[in-house]
PDB file of C-alpha atoms in Angstrom:
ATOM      1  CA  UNK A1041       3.679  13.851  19.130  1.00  0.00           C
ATOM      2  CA  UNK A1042       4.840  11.315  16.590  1.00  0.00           C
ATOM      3  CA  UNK A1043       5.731  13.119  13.946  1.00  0.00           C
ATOM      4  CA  UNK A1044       6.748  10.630  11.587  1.00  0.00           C
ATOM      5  CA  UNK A1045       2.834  10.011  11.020  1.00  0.00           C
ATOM      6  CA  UNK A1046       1.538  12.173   8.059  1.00  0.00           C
ATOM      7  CA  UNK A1047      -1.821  12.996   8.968  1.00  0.00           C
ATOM      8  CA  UNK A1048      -5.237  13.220   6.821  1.00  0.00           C
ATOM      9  CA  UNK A1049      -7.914  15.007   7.728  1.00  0.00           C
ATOM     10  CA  UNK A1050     -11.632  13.305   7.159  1.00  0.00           C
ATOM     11  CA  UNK A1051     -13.647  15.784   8.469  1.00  0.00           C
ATOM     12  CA  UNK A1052     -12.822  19.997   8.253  1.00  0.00           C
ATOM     13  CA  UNK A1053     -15.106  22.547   6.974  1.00  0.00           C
ATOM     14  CA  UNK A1054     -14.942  25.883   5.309  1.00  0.00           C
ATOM     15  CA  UNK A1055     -17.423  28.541   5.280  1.00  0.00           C
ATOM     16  CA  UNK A1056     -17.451  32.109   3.487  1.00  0.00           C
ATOM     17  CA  UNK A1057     -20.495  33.923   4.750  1.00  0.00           C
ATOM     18  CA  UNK A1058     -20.126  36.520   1.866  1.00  0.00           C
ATOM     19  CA  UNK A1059     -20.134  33.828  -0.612  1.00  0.00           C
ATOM     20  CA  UNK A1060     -22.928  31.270   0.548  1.00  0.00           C
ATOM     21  CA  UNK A1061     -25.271  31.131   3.215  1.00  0.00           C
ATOM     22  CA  UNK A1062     -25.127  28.873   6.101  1.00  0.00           C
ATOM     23  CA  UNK A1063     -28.209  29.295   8.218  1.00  0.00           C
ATOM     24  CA  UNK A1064     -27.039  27.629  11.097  1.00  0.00           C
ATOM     25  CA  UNK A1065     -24.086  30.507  11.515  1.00  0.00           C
ATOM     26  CA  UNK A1066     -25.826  33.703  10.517  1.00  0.00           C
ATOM     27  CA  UNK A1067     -29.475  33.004  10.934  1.00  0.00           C
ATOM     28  CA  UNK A1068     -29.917  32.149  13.827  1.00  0.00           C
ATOM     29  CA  UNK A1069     -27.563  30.650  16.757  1.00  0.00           C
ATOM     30  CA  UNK A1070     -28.939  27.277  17.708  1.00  0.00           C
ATOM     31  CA  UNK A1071     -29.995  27.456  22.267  1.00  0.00           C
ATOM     32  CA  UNK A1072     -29.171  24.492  24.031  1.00  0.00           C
ATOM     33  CA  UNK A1073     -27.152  22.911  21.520  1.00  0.00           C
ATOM     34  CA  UNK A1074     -24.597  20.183  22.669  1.00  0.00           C
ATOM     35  CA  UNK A1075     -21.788  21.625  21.299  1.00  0.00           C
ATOM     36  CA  UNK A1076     -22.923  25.224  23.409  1.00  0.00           C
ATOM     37  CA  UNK A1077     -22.207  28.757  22.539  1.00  0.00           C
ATOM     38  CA  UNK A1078     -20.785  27.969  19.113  1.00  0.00           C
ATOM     39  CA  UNK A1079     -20.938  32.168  18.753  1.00  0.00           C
ATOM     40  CA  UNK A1080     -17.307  32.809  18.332  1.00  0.00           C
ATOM     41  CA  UNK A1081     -17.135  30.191  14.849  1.00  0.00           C
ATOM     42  CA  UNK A1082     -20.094  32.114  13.343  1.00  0.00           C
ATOM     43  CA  UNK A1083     -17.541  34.085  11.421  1.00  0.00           C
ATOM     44  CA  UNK A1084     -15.296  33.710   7.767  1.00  0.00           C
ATOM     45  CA  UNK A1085     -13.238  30.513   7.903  1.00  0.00           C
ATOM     46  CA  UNK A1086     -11.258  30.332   4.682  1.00  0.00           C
ATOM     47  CA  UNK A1087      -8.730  27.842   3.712  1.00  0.00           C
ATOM     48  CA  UNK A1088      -5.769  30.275   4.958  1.00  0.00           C
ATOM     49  CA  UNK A1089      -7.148  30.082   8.275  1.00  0.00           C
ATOM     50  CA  UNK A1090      -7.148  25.761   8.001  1.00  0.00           C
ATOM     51  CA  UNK A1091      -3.788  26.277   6.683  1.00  0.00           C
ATOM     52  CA  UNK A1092      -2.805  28.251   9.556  1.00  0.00           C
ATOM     53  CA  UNK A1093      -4.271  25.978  12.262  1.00  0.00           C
ATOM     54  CA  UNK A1094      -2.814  23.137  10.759  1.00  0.00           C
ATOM     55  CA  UNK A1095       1.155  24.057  10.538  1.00  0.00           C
ATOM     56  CA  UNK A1096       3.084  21.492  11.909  1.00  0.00           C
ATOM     57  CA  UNK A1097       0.558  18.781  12.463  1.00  0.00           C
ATOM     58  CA  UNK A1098       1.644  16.738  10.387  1.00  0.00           C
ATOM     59  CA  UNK A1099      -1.221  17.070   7.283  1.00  0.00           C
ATOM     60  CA  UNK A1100      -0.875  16.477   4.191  1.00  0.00           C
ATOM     61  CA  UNK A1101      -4.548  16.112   2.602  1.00  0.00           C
ATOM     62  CA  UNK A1102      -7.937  16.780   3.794  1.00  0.00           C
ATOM     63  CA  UNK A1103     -11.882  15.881   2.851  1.00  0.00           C
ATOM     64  CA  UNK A1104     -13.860  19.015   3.418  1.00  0.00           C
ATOM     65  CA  UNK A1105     -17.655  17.985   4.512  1.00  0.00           C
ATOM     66  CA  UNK A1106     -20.194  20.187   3.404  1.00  0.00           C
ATOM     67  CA  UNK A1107     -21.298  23.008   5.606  1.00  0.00           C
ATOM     68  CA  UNK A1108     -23.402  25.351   3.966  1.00  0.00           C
ATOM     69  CA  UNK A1109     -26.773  23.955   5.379  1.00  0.00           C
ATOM     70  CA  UNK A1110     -29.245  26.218   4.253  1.00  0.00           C
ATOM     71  CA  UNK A1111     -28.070  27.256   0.936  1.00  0.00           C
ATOM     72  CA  UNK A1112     -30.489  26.977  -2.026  1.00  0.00           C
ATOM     73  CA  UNK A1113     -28.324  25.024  -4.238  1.00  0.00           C
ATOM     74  CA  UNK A1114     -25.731  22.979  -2.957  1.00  0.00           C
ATOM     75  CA  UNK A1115     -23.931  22.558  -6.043  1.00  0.00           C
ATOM     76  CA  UNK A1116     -22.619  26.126  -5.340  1.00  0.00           C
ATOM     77  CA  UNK A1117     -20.689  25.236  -2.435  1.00  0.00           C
ATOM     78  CA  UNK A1118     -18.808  22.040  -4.316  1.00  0.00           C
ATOM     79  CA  UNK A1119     -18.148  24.860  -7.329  1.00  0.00           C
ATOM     80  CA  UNK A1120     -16.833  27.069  -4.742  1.00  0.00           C
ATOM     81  CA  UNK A1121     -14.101  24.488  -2.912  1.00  0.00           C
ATOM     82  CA  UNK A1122     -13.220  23.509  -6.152  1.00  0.00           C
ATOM     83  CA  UNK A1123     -11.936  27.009  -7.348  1.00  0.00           C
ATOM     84  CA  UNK A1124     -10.171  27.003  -4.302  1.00  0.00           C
ATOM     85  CA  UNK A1125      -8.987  23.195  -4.897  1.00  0.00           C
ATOM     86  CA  UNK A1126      -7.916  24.424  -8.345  1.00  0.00           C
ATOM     87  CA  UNK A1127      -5.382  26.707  -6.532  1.00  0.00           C
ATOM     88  CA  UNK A1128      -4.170  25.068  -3.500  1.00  0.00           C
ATOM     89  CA  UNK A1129      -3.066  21.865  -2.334  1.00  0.00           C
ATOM     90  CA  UNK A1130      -5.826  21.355   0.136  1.00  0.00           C
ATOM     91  CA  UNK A1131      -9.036  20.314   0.383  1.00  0.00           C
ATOM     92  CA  UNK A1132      -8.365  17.274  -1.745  1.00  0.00           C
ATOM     93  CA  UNK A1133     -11.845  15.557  -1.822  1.00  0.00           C
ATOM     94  CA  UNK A1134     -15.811  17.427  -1.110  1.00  0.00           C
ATOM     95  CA  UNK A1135     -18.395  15.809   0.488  1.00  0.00           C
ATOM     96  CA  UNK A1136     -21.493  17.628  -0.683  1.00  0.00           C
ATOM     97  CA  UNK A1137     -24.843  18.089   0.050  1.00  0.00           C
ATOM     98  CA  UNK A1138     -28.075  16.254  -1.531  1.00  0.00           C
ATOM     99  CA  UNK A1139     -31.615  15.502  -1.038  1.00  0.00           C
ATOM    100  CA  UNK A1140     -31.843  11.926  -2.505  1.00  0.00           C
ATOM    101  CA  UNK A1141     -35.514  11.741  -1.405  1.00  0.00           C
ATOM    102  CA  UNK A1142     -35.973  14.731  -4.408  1.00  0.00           C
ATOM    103  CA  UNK A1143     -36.977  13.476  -7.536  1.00  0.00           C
ATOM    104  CA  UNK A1144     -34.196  15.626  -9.470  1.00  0.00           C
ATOM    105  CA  UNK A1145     -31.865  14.470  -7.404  1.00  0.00           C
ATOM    106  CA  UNK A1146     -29.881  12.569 -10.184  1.00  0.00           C
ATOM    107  CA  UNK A1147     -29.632  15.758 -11.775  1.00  0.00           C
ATOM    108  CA  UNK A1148     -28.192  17.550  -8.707  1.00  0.00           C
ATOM    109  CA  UNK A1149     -25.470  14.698  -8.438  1.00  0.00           C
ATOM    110  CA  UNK A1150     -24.465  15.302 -12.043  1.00  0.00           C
ATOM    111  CA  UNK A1151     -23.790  18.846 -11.569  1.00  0.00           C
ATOM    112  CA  UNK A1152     -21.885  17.915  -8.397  1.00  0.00           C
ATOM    113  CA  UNK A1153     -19.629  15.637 -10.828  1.00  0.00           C
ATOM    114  CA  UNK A1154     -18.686  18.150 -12.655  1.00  0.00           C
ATOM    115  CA  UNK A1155     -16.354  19.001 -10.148  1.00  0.00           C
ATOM    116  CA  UNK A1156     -13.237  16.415  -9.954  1.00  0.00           C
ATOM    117  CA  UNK A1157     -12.695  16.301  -6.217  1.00  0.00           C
ATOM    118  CA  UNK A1158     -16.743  15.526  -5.459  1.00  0.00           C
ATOM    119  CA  UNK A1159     -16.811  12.359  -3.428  1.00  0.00           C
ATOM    120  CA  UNK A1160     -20.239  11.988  -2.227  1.00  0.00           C
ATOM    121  CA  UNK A1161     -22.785  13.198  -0.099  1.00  0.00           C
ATOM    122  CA  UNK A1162     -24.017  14.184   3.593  1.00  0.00           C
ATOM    123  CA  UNK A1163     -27.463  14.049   3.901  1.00  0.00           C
ATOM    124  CA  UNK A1164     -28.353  14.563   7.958  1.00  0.00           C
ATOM    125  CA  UNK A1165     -30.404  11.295   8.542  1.00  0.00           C
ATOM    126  CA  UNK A1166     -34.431  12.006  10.050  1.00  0.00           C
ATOM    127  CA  UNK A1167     -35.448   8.838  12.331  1.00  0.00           C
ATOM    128  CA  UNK A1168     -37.245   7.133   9.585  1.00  0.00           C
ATOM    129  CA  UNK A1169     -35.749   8.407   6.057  1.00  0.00           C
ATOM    130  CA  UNK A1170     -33.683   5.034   5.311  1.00  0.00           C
ATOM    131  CA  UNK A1171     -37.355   2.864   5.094  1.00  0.00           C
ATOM    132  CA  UNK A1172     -38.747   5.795   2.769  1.00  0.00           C
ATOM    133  CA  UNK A1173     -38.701   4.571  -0.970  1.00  0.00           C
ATOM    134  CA  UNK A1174     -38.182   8.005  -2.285  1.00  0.00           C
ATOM    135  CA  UNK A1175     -34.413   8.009  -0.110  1.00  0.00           C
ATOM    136  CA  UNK A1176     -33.664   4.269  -1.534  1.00  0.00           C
ATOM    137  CA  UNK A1177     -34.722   5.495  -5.102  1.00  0.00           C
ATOM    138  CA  UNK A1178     -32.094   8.136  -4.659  1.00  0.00           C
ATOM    139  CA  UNK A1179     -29.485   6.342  -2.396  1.00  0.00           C
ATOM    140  CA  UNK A1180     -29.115   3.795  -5.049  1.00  0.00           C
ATOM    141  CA  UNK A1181     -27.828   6.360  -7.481  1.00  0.00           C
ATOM    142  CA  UNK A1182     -25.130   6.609  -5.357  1.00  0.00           C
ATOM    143  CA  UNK A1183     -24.259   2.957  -6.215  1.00  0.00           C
ATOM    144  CA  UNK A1184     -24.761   3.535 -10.174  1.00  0.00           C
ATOM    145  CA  UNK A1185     -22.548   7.136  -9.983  1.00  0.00           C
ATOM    146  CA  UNK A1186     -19.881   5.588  -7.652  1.00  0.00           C
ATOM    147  CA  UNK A1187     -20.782   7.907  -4.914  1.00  0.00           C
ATOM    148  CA  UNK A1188     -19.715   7.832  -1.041  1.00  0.00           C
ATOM    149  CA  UNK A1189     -22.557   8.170   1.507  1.00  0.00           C
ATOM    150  CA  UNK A1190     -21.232  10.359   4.268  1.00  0.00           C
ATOM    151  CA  UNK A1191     -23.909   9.162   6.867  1.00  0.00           C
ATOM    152  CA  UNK A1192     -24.958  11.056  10.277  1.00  0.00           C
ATOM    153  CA  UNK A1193     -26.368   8.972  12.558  1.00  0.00           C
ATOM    154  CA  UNK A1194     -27.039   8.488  16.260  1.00  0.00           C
ATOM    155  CA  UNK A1195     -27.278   5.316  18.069  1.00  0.00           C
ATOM    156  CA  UNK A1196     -30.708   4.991  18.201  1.00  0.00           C
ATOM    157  CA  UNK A1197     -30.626   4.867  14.115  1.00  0.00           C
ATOM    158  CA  UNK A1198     -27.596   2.461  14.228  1.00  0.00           C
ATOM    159  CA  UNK A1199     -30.079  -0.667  13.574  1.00  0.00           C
ATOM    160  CA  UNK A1200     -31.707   1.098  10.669  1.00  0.00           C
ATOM    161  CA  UNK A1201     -28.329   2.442   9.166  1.00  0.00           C
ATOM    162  CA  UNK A1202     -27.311  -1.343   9.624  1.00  0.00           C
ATOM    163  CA  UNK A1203     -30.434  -2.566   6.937  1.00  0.00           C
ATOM    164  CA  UNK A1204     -29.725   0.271   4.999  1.00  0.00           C
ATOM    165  CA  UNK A1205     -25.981  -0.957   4.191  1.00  0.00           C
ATOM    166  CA  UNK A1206     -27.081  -4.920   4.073  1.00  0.00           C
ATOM    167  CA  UNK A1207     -29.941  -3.458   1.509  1.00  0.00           C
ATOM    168  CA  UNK A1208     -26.935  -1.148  -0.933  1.00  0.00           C
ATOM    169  CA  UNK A1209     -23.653  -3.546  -0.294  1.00  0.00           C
ATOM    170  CA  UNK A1210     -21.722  -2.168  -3.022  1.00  0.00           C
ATOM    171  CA  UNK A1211     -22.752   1.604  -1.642  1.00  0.00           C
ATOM    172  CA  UNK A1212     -19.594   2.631   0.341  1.00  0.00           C
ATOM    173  CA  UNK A1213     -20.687   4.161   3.450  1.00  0.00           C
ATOM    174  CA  UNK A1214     -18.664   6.245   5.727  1.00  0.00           C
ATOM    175  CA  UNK A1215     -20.085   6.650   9.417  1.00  0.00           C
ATOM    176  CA  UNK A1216     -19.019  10.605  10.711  1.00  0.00           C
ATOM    177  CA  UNK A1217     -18.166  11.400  14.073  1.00  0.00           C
ATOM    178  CA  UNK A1218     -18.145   8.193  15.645  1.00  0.00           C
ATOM    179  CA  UNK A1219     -21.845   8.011  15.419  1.00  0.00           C
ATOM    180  CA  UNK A1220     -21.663  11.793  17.276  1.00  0.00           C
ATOM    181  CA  UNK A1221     -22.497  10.482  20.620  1.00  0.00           C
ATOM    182  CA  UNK A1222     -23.744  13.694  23.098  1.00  0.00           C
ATOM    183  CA  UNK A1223     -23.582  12.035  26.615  1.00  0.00           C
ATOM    184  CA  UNK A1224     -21.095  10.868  28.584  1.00  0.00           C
ATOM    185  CA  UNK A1225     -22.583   8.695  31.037  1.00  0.00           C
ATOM    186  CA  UNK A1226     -21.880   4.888  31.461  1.00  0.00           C
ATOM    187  CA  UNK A1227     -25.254   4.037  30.395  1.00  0.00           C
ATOM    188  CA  UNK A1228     -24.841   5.976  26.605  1.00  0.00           C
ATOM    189  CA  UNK A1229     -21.622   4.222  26.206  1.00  0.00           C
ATOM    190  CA  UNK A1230     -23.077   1.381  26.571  1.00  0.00           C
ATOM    191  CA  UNK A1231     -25.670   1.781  24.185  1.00  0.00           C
ATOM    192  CA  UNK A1232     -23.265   3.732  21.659  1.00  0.00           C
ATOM    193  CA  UNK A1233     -21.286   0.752  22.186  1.00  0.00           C
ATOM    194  CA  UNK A1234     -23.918  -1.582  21.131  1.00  0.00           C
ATOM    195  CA  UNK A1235     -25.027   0.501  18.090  1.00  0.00           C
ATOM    196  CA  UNK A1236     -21.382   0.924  16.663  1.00  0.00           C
ATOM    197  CA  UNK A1237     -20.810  -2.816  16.904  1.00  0.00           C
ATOM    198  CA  UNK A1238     -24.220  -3.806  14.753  1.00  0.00           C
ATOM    199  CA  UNK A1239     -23.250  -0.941  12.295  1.00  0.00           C
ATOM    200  CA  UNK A1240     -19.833  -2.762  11.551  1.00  0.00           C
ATOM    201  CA  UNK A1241     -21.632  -5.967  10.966  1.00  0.00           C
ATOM    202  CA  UNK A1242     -22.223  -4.287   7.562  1.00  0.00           C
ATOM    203  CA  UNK A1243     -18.946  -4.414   5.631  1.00  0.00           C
ATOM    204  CA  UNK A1244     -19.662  -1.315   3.499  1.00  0.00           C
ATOM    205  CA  UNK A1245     -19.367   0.945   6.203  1.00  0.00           C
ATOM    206  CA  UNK A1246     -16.281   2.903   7.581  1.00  0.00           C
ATOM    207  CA  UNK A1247     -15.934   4.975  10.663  1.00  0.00           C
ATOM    208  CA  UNK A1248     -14.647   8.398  10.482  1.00  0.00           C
ATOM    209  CA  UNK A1249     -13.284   8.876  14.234  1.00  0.00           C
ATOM    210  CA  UNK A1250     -13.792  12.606  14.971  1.00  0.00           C
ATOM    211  CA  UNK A1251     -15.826  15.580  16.558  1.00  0.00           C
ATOM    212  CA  UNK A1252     -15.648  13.621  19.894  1.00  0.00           C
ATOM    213  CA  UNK A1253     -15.264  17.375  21.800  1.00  0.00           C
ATOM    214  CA  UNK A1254     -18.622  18.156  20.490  1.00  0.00           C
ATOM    215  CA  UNK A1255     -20.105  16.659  23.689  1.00  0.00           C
ATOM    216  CA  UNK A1256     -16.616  16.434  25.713  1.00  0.00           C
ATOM    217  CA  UNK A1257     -15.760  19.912  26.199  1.00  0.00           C
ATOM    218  CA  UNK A1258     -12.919  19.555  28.258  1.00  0.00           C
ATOM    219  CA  UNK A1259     -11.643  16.044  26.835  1.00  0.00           C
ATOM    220  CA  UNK A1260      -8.761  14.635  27.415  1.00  0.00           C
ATOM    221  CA  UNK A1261      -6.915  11.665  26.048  1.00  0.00           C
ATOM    222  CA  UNK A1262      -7.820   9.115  28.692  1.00  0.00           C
ATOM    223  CA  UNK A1263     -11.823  10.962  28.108  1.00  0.00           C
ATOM    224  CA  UNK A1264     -11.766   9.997  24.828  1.00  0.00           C
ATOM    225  CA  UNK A1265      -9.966   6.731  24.722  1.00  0.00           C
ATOM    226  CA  UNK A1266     -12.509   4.500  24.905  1.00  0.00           C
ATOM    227  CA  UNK A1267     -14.727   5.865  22.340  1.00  0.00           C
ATOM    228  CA  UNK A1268     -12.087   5.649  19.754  1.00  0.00           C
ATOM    229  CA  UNK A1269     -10.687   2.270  20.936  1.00  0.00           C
ATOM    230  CA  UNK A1270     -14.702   0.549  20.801  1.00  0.00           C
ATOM    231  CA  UNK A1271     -14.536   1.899  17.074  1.00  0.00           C
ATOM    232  CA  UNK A1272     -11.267   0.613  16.041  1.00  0.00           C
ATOM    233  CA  UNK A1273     -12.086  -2.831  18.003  1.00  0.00           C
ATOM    234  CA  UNK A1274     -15.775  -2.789  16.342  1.00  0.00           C
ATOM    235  CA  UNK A1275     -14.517  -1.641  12.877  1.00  0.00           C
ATOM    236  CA  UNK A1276     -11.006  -3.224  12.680  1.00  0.00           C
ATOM    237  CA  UNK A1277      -8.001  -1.354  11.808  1.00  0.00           C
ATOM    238  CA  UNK A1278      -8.929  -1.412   7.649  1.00  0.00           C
ATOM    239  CA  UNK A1279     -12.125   0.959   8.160  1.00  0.00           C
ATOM    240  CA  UNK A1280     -11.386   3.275  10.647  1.00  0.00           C
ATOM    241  CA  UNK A1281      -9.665   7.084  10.097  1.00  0.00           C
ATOM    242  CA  UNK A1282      -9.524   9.984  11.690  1.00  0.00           C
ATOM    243  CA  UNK A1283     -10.677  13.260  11.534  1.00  0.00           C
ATOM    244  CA  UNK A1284     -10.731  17.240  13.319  1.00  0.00           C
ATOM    245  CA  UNK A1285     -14.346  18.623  12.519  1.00  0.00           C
ATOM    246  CA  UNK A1286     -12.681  21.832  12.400  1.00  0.00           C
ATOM    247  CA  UNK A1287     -13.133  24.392  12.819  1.00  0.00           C
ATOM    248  CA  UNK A1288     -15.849  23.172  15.127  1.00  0.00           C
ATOM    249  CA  UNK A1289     -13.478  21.441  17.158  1.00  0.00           C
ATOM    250  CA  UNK A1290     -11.566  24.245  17.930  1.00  0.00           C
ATOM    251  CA  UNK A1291     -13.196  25.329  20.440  1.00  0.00           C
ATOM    252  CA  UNK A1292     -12.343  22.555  22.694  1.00  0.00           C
ATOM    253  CA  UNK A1293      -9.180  22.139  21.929  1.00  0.00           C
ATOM    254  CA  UNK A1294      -6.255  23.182  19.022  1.00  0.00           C
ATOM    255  CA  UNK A1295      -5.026  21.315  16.396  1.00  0.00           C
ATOM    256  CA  UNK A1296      -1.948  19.815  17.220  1.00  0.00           C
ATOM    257  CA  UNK A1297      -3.070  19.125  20.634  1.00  0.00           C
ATOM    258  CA  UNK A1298      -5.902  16.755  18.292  1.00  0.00           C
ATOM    259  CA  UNK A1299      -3.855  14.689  16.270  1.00  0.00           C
ATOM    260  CA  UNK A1300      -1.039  14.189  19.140  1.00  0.00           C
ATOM    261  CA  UNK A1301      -4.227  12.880  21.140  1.00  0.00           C
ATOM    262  CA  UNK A1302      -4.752   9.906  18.443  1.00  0.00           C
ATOM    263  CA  UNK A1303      -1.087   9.352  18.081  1.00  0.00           C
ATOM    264  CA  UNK A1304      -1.085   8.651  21.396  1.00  0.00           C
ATOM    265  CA  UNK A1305      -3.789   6.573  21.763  1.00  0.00           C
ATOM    266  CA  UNK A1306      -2.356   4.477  18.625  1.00  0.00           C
ATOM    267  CA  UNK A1307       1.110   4.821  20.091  1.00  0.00           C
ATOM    268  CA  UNK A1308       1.237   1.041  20.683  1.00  0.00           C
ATOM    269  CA  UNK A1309      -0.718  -0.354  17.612  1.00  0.00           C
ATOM    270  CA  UNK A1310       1.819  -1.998  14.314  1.00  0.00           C
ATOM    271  CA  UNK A1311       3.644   0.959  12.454  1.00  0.00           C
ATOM    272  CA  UNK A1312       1.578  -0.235   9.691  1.00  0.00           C
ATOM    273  CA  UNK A1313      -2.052  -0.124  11.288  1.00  0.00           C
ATOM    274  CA  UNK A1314      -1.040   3.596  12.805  1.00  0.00           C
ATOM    275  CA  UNK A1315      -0.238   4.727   9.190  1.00  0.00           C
ATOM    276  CA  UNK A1316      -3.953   3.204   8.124  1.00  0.00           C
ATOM    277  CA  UNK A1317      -5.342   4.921  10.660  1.00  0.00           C
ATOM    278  CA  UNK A1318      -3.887   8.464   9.818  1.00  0.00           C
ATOM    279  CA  UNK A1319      -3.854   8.580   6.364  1.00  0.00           C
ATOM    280  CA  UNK A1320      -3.930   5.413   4.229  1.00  0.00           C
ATOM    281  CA  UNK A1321      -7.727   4.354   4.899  1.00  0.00           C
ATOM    282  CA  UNK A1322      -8.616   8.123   4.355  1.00  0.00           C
ATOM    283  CA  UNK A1323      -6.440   7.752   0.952  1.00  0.00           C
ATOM    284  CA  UNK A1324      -8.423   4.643  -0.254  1.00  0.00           C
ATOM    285  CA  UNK A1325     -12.165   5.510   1.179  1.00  0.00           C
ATOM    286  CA  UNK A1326     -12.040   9.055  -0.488  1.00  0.00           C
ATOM    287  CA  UNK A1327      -9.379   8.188  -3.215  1.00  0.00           C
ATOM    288  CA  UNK A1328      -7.335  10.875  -2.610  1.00  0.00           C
TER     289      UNK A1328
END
């Protein structure tokens, strides 16, 4: 592993099931899902547990992405990672949860400011919602409150994602998981491919490289090489980062074994461009 590389972490949840709820982990386990049995995660994971994961890897910040689907008021969950923020050195930025299609949802992003280390937003992306007017009323508060749009999208939305950034150029979008592709036959890489190149067309978007084990199971580095090689190559070296979706990801894999997989596939890339890649991108997307 290179450890001279300080690592930043774009992607890692937390969840306390006492504290919040989080349908998709107590309600009800989700059949047939591509990430499979996801059983043994549906417990507490609390920042002493990321801490623990994470010795020796090399981190020194992290963005945690919202993960309390399901909860009435998502507000809560950026009040509770900011008490914890408030007492430890990591998470350093929160990605929350909103519904811009809501018509209070201007209110809802105020009361998610009143946190310091709110970033932005996740809102999982229904084929259709960027054309709706009610989304672009609320997506262009994100513009006017200096907001990041953490954006979850599969190939087949690529082209709409694409108009949605060319529409809201001065809306900083950030593009999770690689565009979360599930297959791994030629034929999806090829149309991932395609749908990750029109995406960087749009100069407002980033790509947060991570959560490729979702669908790869049993990846290795060569598995995963080309995915995150077509993003740096579509993206360029300024708007491209990395990240562990844990602890989602850990059931594929652990951490170190992660970040020593994207050191190696960066191995021969400029000192400068690997230290972009690993932490200062993350530092200037999510200001950290």
């Amino acid at each position: 592993m290179n450890t001279e590389l300080k690592f930043i972490d774009t992607h890692f949840h937390l969840w306390d099931l006492n504290h919040l709820h989080y349908g998709w982990l107590t309600d009800e386990i989700a059949e047939g899902h591509v990430i499979g049995d996801y059983s043994a995660i549906c417990k507490n994971y609390l920042i002493e547990d990321y801490i623990r994961d994470t010795a020796g890897s090399g981190l020194v910040k992290a963005v945690h992405v919202q993960a309390a689907v399901g909860h009435p008021n998502p507000v809560d969950e950026t009040c509770w990672l900011q008490s914890i923020i408030d007492k430890s050195p990591i998470p350093n930025a929160i990605i929350g949860s909103a519904d811009l299609c809501d018509r209070n949802c201007a209110e809802v992003l105020d009361r998610h400011l009143d946190c310091d280390a709110f970033r932005g937003v996740r809102m999982f992306a229904e084929p259709g919602l960027f054309q709706c007017k009610e989304f672009a009323d609320g997506f262009s508060l994100l513009e006017k409150k200096g907001l990041i749009f953490d954006m979850d999208v599969g190939y087949l939305q690529m082209e709409e994602a694409c108009q949605l950034a060319k529409q809201f150029p001065n809306v900083q979008i950030i593009l999770g998981h690689a565009g979360f592709p599930q297959e791994r036959t030629p034929a999806y890489f090829e149309a991932w491919k395609k749908g990750i190149s029109r995406l960087a067309e749009a100069e407002n978007i980033a790509c947060k490289i991570s959560g490729l084990g979702m669908a790869d199971h049993n990846w290795t580095v060569e598995s995963i090489r080309p995915w995150v090689m077509h993003c740096i190559e579509a993206f360029g070296i300024d708007r491209c980062m990395f990240g562990s979706n844990w602890p989602v990801d850990s059931m594929f894999s652990d951490y170190k074994k992660l970040i020593a997989a994207y050191s190696s596939i960066i191995r021969d890339f400029q000192a400068n461009e690997r230290v972009k890649l690993f932490s200062q991108n993350a530092e200037k997307f999510y200001r950290i």
